[in-house]
Amino acid sequence: MLELLTDKLQTVFHRLSNRGIVTEKDLDEALREVRLALLEADVNFKVVRQFIADVREDALGAQVLGSLTGPQQVISVVHKELVKTLGESQSTLQTAKQPPTVVMLVGLKGSGKTTTAAKLALHLRKGGARPLLVAADPHRVAAGEQLRALGRQLNVPVFGGDGATTPSQVARGALEEARRTGLNLLLVDTPGYTQVAEEMLTEVKELHRSFSPSEVLLVVDAMTGQEAVNVAQESQEALGVTGFIITKMDGDARGGAALSIRAVTGLPVKFIGTGEKVDALEPFHPDRFASRILGMGDVLSLVEKAQETVDQAEAKAMERKLKTGTLDLNDFLAQMQQVKRMGPLTQVLDMIPGMRGIKGQLNEAMLDESAWKRTEAIVYSMTPRERRNPEVIDGSRRRRIAQGSGATVQDVNVLLKQWREAKKLMEALASGQGPKMFGPPR
Ligand SMILES: Nc1nc2c(ncn2[C@@H]2O[C@H](COP(=O)(O)OP(=O)(O)OP(=O)(O)O)[C@@H](O)[C@H]2O)c(=O)[nH]1
Ligand SMILES: [Mg+2]
């Protein structure tokens, strides 16, 4: 996510830090590079101009010039201004006074509306909502199919999409269905348009009138860069947009849309999509996002992610094992799977401060999804006894396991070595000699 921008900014700040004392010339030089980096990331030029002017004024006002702490202060000013550009604080979803709350998703064809509707259903259900997905594209049966398939996958009910009906019929039916079944959130997936023109929008406008939604979220594709901002500007009034969801932030495209859209439109970004899977959605926190862009990590989002994905019972069991220092291959596998559930490892690492730099040096194999799968396959090819007591795995067992999992004996050896190292670390932790990773003893 915005990797290139982060790399460039880190280079600029690194050079500035080496200065010790910041002169006005240093500041302007750094800001010139920040400006270039932002423009290259496809941030709107007006937004960039304002941003640089604000940072400069702030930095000069804070008397960072000629001081030993100058470089640090410049970074903190940049962070502060970035947060301001991104919208200061998190903007949560408005709910209706009278349930159900209706959230409508609108946007260009292919921007990610249908996928995002499903992601939202999953995310908001975790927060206690009872969602109903509504397929409101009367013309494309395939669109309804896609939403129904997602609904089945997530076990979320889906209304409509199985034949042509008018917007007002869909709305009436969906609201009735929600009341009847006690659901309090309607997520309405609407037909995509190809350009913001009157005739294209008639249908979406009709849906708007019929549903009177609490939120109209414009779904924009980060990969389209400046175009996303233009669409946002144009759709804003025509459709009564109340906020944005920026999808495909996982692509390494410029992604500057996320940085410009709020400043250009005055409307908040509510969520970002970070992958194709249904759990790849994050609430948008301007301060955390700013930290991530500056390579400072985002520990809070990481902790939330861990809480969402880690099974509490499993975590407790693991804690007990940690205390006793016993770790067999079943535990080893369970732990790897827990980390994996949090998302692609490269994204997880981005959230840990200081990890970005290390990422390049990490063993390729560690970041390689297929290597994870191979490890799983190897452990699954073992007998229960072997998993509980890996010491019994001798040469012939290794050959059998390798054959059973489509791996090589070398792969099996590597896995066993990783397990032994993890076990050693745990034993050290349990005996209180290891690094204090888990806080003071209770
Ligand atoms: N990598 C990535 N892909 C995404 C993300 N969100 C959606 N996609 C993909 O984008 C493509 C289009 O997504 P849809 O949800 O069908 O888009 P849509 O806006 O409903 O499309 P129409 O209904 O045709 O207008 C699909 O292949 C999705 O998997 C995201 O955050 N990251
Ligand atoms: Mg769709």
PDB file of N, CA, C and O in Angstrom, residues 19 39 60 84 90 117 135 150 152-153 167 170 179 187 198 210 215 283 296 312 319 321 352 383 408 430 438:
ATOM      1  N   ARG A  19      21.236  15.490   9.249  1.00  0.00           N
ATOM      2  CA  ARG A  19      21.689  16.873   9.305  1.00  0.00           C
ATOM      3  C   ARG A  19      21.962  17.325  10.746  1.00  0.00           C
ATOM      4  O   ARG A  19      22.822  18.122  11.001  1.00  0.00           O
ATOM      5  N   LEU A  39       3.337  13.976  -5.660  1.00  0.00           N
ATOM      6  CA  LEU A  39       2.823  14.095  -7.029  1.00  0.00           C
ATOM      7  C   LEU A  39       2.988  12.772  -7.767  1.00  0.00           C
ATOM      8  O   LEU A  39       2.104  12.339  -8.495  1.00  0.00           O
ATOM      9  N   LEU A  60       8.068  26.462  10.262  1.00  0.00           N
ATOM     10  CA  LEU A  60       8.723  27.730  10.560  1.00  0.00           C
ATOM     11  C   LEU A  60       8.189  28.289  11.875  1.00  0.00           C
ATOM     12  O   LEU A  60       8.929  28.796  12.708  1.00  0.00           O
ATOM     13  N   LYS A  84      -4.440  15.969   9.012  1.00  0.00           N
ATOM     14  CA  LYS A  84      -5.428  17.001   8.695  1.00  0.00           C
ATOM     15  C   LYS A  84      -5.967  16.802   7.281  1.00  0.00           C
ATOM     16  O   LYS A  84      -7.186  16.842   7.057  1.00  0.00           O
ATOM     17  N   GLN A  90     -11.588   9.467  12.630  1.00  0.00           N
ATOM     18  CA  GLN A  90     -12.358   8.430  11.938  1.00  0.00           C
ATOM     19  C   GLN A  90     -13.812   8.864  11.777  1.00  0.00           C
ATOM     20  O   GLN A  90     -14.402   9.426  12.684  1.00  0.00           O
ATOM     21  N   ALA A 117     -19.840  -4.583  -0.636  1.00  0.00           N
ATOM     22  CA  ALA A 117     -21.095  -4.791   0.099  1.00  0.00           C
ATOM     23  C   ALA A 117     -20.949  -6.019   0.994  1.00  0.00           C
ATOM     24  O   ALA A 117     -21.307  -6.002   2.176  1.00  0.00           O
ATOM     25  N   ALA A 135     -29.554  -6.759  -3.717  1.00  0.00           N
ATOM     26  CA  ALA A 135     -29.105  -6.649  -5.098  1.00  0.00           C
ATOM     27  C   ALA A 135     -30.092  -5.752  -5.830  1.00  0.00           C
ATOM     28  O   ALA A 135     -31.234  -6.137  -6.036  1.00  0.00           O
ATOM     29  N   LEU A 150     -21.868 -14.521  -2.692  1.00  0.00           N
ATOM     30  CA  LEU A 150     -21.129 -13.967  -1.547  1.00  0.00           C
ATOM     31  C   LEU A 150     -21.939 -14.111  -0.262  1.00  0.00           C
ATOM     32  O   LEU A 150     -21.414 -14.436   0.795  1.00  0.00           O
ATOM     33  N   ARG A 152     -24.163 -16.384   0.410  1.00  0.00           N
ATOM     34  CA  ARG A 152     -24.124 -17.791   0.837  1.00  0.00           C
ATOM     35  C   ARG A 152     -22.815 -18.077   1.557  1.00  0.00           C
ATOM     36  O   ARG A 152     -22.797 -18.702   2.614  1.00  0.00           O
ATOM     37  N   GLN A 153     -21.735 -17.594   0.982  1.00  0.00           N
ATOM     38  CA  GLN A 153     -20.406 -17.829   1.550  1.00  0.00           C
ATOM     39  C   GLN A 153     -20.322 -17.287   2.983  1.00  0.00           C
ATOM     40  O   GLN A 153     -19.725 -17.905   3.862  1.00  0.00           O
ATOM     41  N   PRO A 167     -36.909   0.088  -9.139  1.00  0.00           N
ATOM     42  CA  PRO A 167     -36.235   0.469  -7.904  1.00  0.00           C
ATOM     43  C   PRO A 167     -37.174   0.553  -6.707  1.00  0.00           C
ATOM     44  O   PRO A 167     -36.845   0.087  -5.616  1.00  0.00           O
ATOM     45  N   VAL A 170     -38.028  -2.908  -5.454  1.00  0.00           N
ATOM     46  CA  VAL A 170     -36.901  -3.508  -4.735  1.00  0.00           C
ATOM     47  C   VAL A 170     -36.834  -2.926  -3.326  1.00  0.00           C
ATOM     48  O   VAL A 170     -36.713  -3.655  -2.330  1.00  0.00           O
ATOM     49  N   ARG A 179     -37.772  -5.919   8.040  1.00  0.00           N
ATOM     50  CA  ARG A 179     -38.641  -5.788   9.215  1.00  0.00           C
ATOM     51  C   ARG A 179     -39.173  -7.142   9.637  1.00  0.00           C
ATOM     52  O   ARG A 179     -39.189  -7.482  10.811  1.00  0.00           O
ATOM     53  N   LEU A 187     -27.678  -3.250   3.079  1.00  0.00           N
ATOM     54  CA  LEU A 187     -26.528  -2.842   2.278  1.00  0.00           C
ATOM     55  C   LEU A 187     -26.927  -2.991   0.824  1.00  0.00           C
ATOM     56  O   LEU A 187     -27.099  -4.100   0.327  1.00  0.00           O
ATOM     57  N   GLU A 198     -26.179  12.340 -16.779  1.00  0.00           N
ATOM     58  CA  GLU A 198     -27.565  12.289 -16.307  1.00  0.00           C
ATOM     59  C   GLU A 198     -28.252  10.952 -16.563  1.00  0.00           C
ATOM     60  O   GLU A 198     -28.758  10.315 -15.658  1.00  0.00           O
ATOM     61  N   SER A 210     -36.098   5.917  -3.462  1.00  0.00           N
ATOM     62  CA  SER A 210     -36.910   4.837  -2.895  1.00  0.00           C
ATOM     63  C   SER A 210     -36.404   4.376  -1.534  1.00  0.00           C
ATOM     64  O   SER A 210     -37.178   3.975  -0.678  1.00  0.00           O
ATOM     65  N   GLU A 215     -26.663   6.577   4.461  1.00  0.00           N
ATOM     66  CA  GLU A 215     -25.341   6.794   3.876  1.00  0.00           C
ATOM     67  C   GLU A 215     -25.373   6.407   2.407  1.00  0.00           C
ATOM     68  O   GLU A 215     -25.953   5.383   2.035  1.00  0.00           O
ATOM     69  N   PRO A 283     -11.599  -0.096   8.548  1.00  0.00           N
ATOM     70  CA  PRO A 283     -12.111   1.247   8.813  1.00  0.00           C
ATOM     71  C   PRO A 283     -10.966   2.230   8.587  1.00  0.00           C
ATOM     72  O   PRO A 283      -9.809   1.891   8.860  1.00  0.00           O
ATOM     73  N   MET A 296       5.777   4.630   9.954  1.00  0.00           N
ATOM     74  CA  MET A 296       5.848   4.514  11.410  1.00  0.00           C
ATOM     75  C   MET A 296       5.029   3.330  11.920  1.00  0.00           C
ATOM     76  O   MET A 296       4.882   3.144  13.123  1.00  0.00           O
ATOM     77  N   GLN A 312     -10.023 -16.600  20.890  1.00  0.00           N
ATOM     78  CA  GLN A 312      -9.599 -16.339  22.271  1.00  0.00           C
ATOM     79  C   GLN A 312      -9.227 -17.622  23.022  1.00  0.00           C
ATOM     80  O   GLN A 312      -8.264 -17.668  23.771  1.00  0.00           O
ATOM     81  N   GLU A 319      -1.120 -19.580  25.440  1.00  0.00           N
ATOM     82  CA  GLU A 319      -0.452 -18.915  26.557  1.00  0.00           C
ATOM     83  C   GLU A 319      -0.006 -19.950  27.593  1.00  0.00           C
ATOM     84  O   GLU A 319       1.078 -19.867  28.150  1.00  0.00           O
ATOM     85  N   LYS A 321       0.708 -23.064  27.021  1.00  0.00           N
ATOM     86  CA  LYS A 321       1.854 -23.777  26.454  1.00  0.00           C
ATOM     87  C   LYS A 321       3.127 -22.956  26.620  1.00  0.00           C
ATOM     88  O   LYS A 321       4.190 -23.477  26.930  1.00  0.00           O
ATOM     89  N   ILE A 352       3.755  -2.966  11.584  1.00  0.00           N
ATOM     90  CA  ILE A 352       4.652  -2.988  12.734  1.00  0.00           C
ATOM     91  C   ILE A 352       5.753  -1.944  12.537  1.00  0.00           C
ATOM     92  O   ILE A 352       6.437  -1.962  11.527  1.00  0.00           O
ATOM     93  N   THR A 383       1.739 -38.359  11.058  1.00  0.00           N
ATOM     94  CA  THR A 383       0.776 -39.055  11.910  1.00  0.00           C
ATOM     95  C   THR A 383       0.587 -38.231  13.178  1.00  0.00           C
ATOM     96  O   THR A 383       1.452 -37.411  13.518  1.00  0.00           O
ATOM     97  N   THR A 408      10.076 -31.888  -0.604  1.00  0.00           N
ATOM     98  CA  THR A 408      11.322 -32.641  -0.631  1.00  0.00           C
ATOM     99  C   THR A 408      11.742 -32.920   0.814  1.00  0.00           C
ATOM    100  O   THR A 408      11.246 -32.273   1.742  1.00  0.00           O
ATOM    101  N   ALA A 430       9.795 -19.664  28.912  1.00  0.00           N
ATOM    102  CA  ALA A 430       9.106 -20.275  30.047  1.00  0.00           C
ATOM    103  C   ALA A 430       9.989 -20.246  31.283  1.00  0.00           C
ATOM    104  O   ALA A 430       9.513 -20.071  32.407  1.00  0.00           O
ATOM    105  N   PHE A 438       6.280 -10.875  26.558  1.00  0.00           N
ATOM    106  CA  PHE A 438       4.879 -11.042  26.941  1.00  0.00           C
ATOM    107  C   PHE A 438       4.527 -10.304  28.232  1.00  0.00           C
ATOM    108  O   PHE A 438       3.625 -10.684  28.945  1.00  0.00           O
TER     109      PHE A 438
END
